[in-house]
mmCIF file of C-alpha atoms in Angstrom:
data_model
loop_
_atom_site.group_PDB
_atom_site.id
_atom_site.type_symbol
_atom_site.label_atom_id
_atom_site.label_comp_id
_atom_site.label_asym_id
_atom_site.label_seq_id
_atom_site.Cartn_x
_atom_site.Cartn_y
_atom_site.Cartn_z
ATOM 1 C CA UNK A 1 126.097 19.077 143.393
ATOM 2 C CA UNK A 2 125.804 18.040 147.030
ATOM 3 C CA UNK A 3 126.458 20.764 149.595
ATOM 4 C CA UNK A 4 128.563 19.934 152.623
ATOM 5 C CA UNK A 5 126.754 22.412 154.899
ATOM 6 C CA UNK A 6 130.036 23.017 156.726
ATOM 7 C CA UNK A 7 129.348 26.752 156.929
ATOM 8 C CA UNK A 8 125.963 26.203 158.543
ATOM 9 C CA UNK A 9 127.515 23.700 160.935
ATOM 10 C CA UNK A 10 130.102 26.307 161.955
ATOM 11 C CA UNK A 11 127.436 29.002 162.340
ATOM 12 C CA UNK A 12 125.275 26.608 164.379
ATOM 13 C CA UNK A 13 128.114 25.953 166.805
ATOM 14 C CA UNK A 14 129.028 29.645 166.977
ATOM 15 C CA UNK A 15 125.363 30.445 167.692
ATOM 16 C CA UNK A 16 125.457 27.991 170.578
ATOM 17 C CA UNK A 17 128.646 29.630 171.856
ATOM 18 C CA UNK A 18 126.895 33.022 171.765
ATOM 19 C CA UNK A 19 124.170 31.418 173.874
ATOM 20 C CA UNK A 20 126.775 30.010 176.301
ATOM 21 C CA UNK A 21 128.241 33.526 176.603
ATOM 22 C CA UNK A 22 124.787 34.752 177.651
ATOM 23 C CA UNK A 23 124.493 31.961 180.211
ATOM 24 C CA UNK A 24 127.923 32.765 181.643
ATOM 25 C CA UNK A 25 126.951 36.403 182.182
ATOM 26 C CA UNK A 26 124.322 35.378 184.746
ATOM 27 C CA UNK A 27 126.751 34.298 187.523
ATOM 28 C CA UNK A 28 128.516 37.660 187.221
ATOM 29 C CA UNK A 29 125.199 39.443 187.647
ATOM 30 C CA UNK A 30 124.461 37.199 190.634
ATOM 31 C CA UNK A 31 127.793 38.144 192.255
ATOM 32 C CA UNK A 32 127.294 41.862 191.606
ATOM 33 C CA UNK A 33 123.750 41.826 192.990
ATOM 34 C CA UNK A 34 124.355 39.372 195.844
ATOM 35 C CA UNK A 35 121.457 37.154 194.749
ATOM 36 C CA UNK A 36 122.244 33.446 194.950
ATOM 37 C CA UNK A 37 120.615 30.671 192.949
ATOM 38 C CA UNK A 38 117.907 29.500 192.787
ATOM 39 C CA UNK A 39 116.420 32.998 193.131
ATOM 40 C CA UNK A 40 115.449 34.450 189.756
ATOM 41 C CA UNK A 41 114.304 37.875 190.923
ATOM 42 C CA UNK A 42 115.291 40.573 193.333
ATOM 43 C CA UNK A 43 117.416 42.926 191.268
ATOM 44 C CA UNK A 44 116.709 44.385 187.812
ATOM 45 C CA UNK A 45 120.261 43.680 186.583
ATOM 46 C CA UNK A 46 119.993 39.966 187.356
ATOM 47 C CA UNK A 47 116.483 39.803 185.931
ATOM 48 C CA UNK A 48 117.637 41.386 182.650
ATOM 49 C CA UNK A 49 120.463 38.859 182.236
ATOM 50 C CA UNK A 50 118.112 35.967 182.959
ATOM 51 C CA UNK A 51 115.573 37.379 180.513
ATOM 52 C CA UNK A 52 118.231 37.692 177.782
ATOM 53 C CA UNK A 53 119.167 34.030 178.259
ATOM 54 C CA UNK A 54 115.548 32.866 178.367
ATOM 55 C CA UNK A 55 114.511 34.883 175.327
ATOM 56 C CA UNK A 56 117.474 33.543 173.369
ATOM 57 C CA UNK A 57 116.608 29.915 174.092
ATOM 58 C CA UNK A 58 113.032 30.694 173.018
ATOM 59 C CA UNK A 59 114.378 31.900 169.660
ATOM 60 C CA UNK A 60 116.926 29.103 169.233
ATOM 61 C CA UNK A 61 114.166 26.529 168.802
ATOM 62 C CA UNK A 62 112.828 28.513 165.842
ATOM 63 C CA UNK A 63 116.124 29.723 164.397
ATOM 64 C CA UNK A 64 118.213 26.522 164.341
ATOM 65 C CA UNK A 65 115.793 24.266 162.428
ATOM 66 C CA UNK A 66 115.026 27.126 160.035
ATOM 67 C CA UNK A 67 118.754 27.726 159.502
ATOM 68 C CA UNK A 68 119.335 24.094 158.537
ATOM 69 C CA UNK A 69 116.238 23.761 156.398
ATOM 70 C CA UNK A 70 117.130 26.946 154.541
ATOM 71 C CA UNK A 71 120.617 25.547 153.911
ATOM 72 C CA UNK A 72 119.181 22.271 152.644
ATOM 73 C CA UNK A 73 116.521 23.795 150.404
ATOM 74 C CA UNK A 74 118.397 26.903 149.260
ATOM 75 C CA UNK A 75 122.059 27.505 149.912
ATOM 76 C CA UNK A 76 124.626 26.926 152.654
ATOM 77 C CA UNK A 77 126.393 30.274 152.208
ATOM 78 C CA UNK A 78 123.196 32.343 152.282
ATOM 79 C CA UNK A 79 121.924 30.418 155.314
ATOM 80 C CA UNK A 80 125.250 30.865 157.108
ATOM 81 C CA UNK A 81 125.237 34.584 156.323
ATOM 82 C CA UNK A 82 121.730 34.915 157.755
ATOM 83 C CA UNK A 83 122.944 32.965 160.794
ATOM 84 C CA UNK A 84 125.750 35.482 161.314
ATOM 85 C CA UNK A 85 123.172 38.285 161.086
ATOM 86 C CA UNK A 86 121.086 36.438 163.686
ATOM 87 C CA UNK A 87 124.105 36.198 166.023
ATOM 88 C CA UNK A 88 124.879 39.887 165.615
ATOM 89 C CA UNK A 89 121.258 40.686 166.408
ATOM 90 C CA UNK A 90 121.316 38.514 169.535
ATOM 91 C CA UNK A 91 124.556 40.104 170.759
ATOM 92 C CA UNK A 92 123.185 43.622 170.164
ATOM 93 C CA UNK A 93 119.997 42.532 171.949
ATOM 94 C CA UNK A 94 121.899 41.090 174.915
ATOM 95 C CA UNK A 95 124.172 44.081 175.403
ATOM 96 C CA UNK A 96 121.335 46.545 174.939
ATOM 97 C CA UNK A 97 118.897 44.747 177.229
ATOM 98 C CA UNK A 98 121.515 44.295 179.958
ATOM 99 C CA UNK A 99 122.223 48.026 179.896
ATOM 100 C CA UNK A 100 118.610 49.207 179.641
ATOM 101 C CA UNK A 101 115.527 47.231 178.524
ATOM 102 C CA UNK A 102 114.608 50.089 176.188
ATOM 103 C CA UNK A 103 117.805 49.384 174.227
ATOM 104 C CA UNK A 104 116.880 45.816 173.261
ATOM 105 C CA UNK A 105 114.715 46.664 170.279
ATOM 106 C CA UNK A 106 117.334 47.010 167.509
ATOM 107 C CA UNK A 107 118.950 43.661 168.254
ATOM 108 C CA UNK A 108 115.568 41.999 168.549
ATOM 109 C CA UNK A 109 114.455 43.329 165.166
ATOM 110 C CA UNK A 110 117.718 42.259 163.478
ATOM 111 C CA UNK A 111 117.487 38.665 164.698
ATOM 112 C CA UNK A 112 113.724 38.460 164.132
ATOM 113 C CA UNK A 113 114.103 39.550 160.504
ATOM 114 C CA UNK A 114 116.930 37.063 159.910
ATOM 115 C CA UNK A 115 114.788 34.316 161.434
ATOM 116 C CA UNK A 116 111.769 35.307 159.340
ATOM 117 C CA UNK A 117 113.812 35.063 156.131
ATOM 118 C CA UNK A 118 115.080 31.643 157.196
ATOM 119 C CA UNK A 119 111.634 30.335 158.190
ATOM 120 C CA UNK A 120 109.655 31.642 155.236
ATOM 121 C CA UNK A 121 112.461 31.001 152.775
ATOM 122 C CA UNK A 122 112.746 27.366 153.839
ATOM 123 C CA UNK A 123 108.988 26.908 153.978
ATOM 124 C CA UNK A 124 108.435 28.462 150.567
ATOM 125 C CA UNK A 125 111.171 26.417 148.935
ATOM 126 C CA UNK A 126 110.019 23.175 150.598
ATOM 127 C CA UNK A 127 106.485 23.774 149.320
ATOM 128 C CA UNK A 128 107.826 24.576 145.836
ATOM 129 C CA UNK A 129 109.918 21.403 145.797
ATOM 130 C CA UNK A 130 106.974 19.313 146.944
ATOM 131 C CA UNK A 131 104.637 20.804 144.366
ATOM 132 C CA UNK A 132 107.058 20.553 141.455
ATOM 133 C CA UNK A 133 108.896 17.321 142.272
ATOM 134 C CA UNK A 134 106.520 15.555 144.634
ATOM 135 C CA UNK A 135 107.084 13.598 147.807
#
């Protein structure tokens, strides 16, 4: 039976909204610290918010393709669930890092593990399909 992948589509868009939330936190940090764009440094609070946003975009390029490939090769519901775990991890990471860089670890580990399952799950299944079914 063909999967619609609607759940993964929803999770993809929600993941992007989580990222937008991180972007929108930067202007508030700029106002509180009095540091105008284009400056990227000058106050640890601003630098932490910028780092959260930058680190998240670094992970999005790994997470999103893996999310979709996992959904295609395995299951939409499982992929979507792992995507929700990823979002929770990124939110925990963002809130922790913004408060104190030492508090970023839990969120980072949560999202990294979810991403690893997506990447290696999709890769393993794609290899299995290729080997058993062919090109």
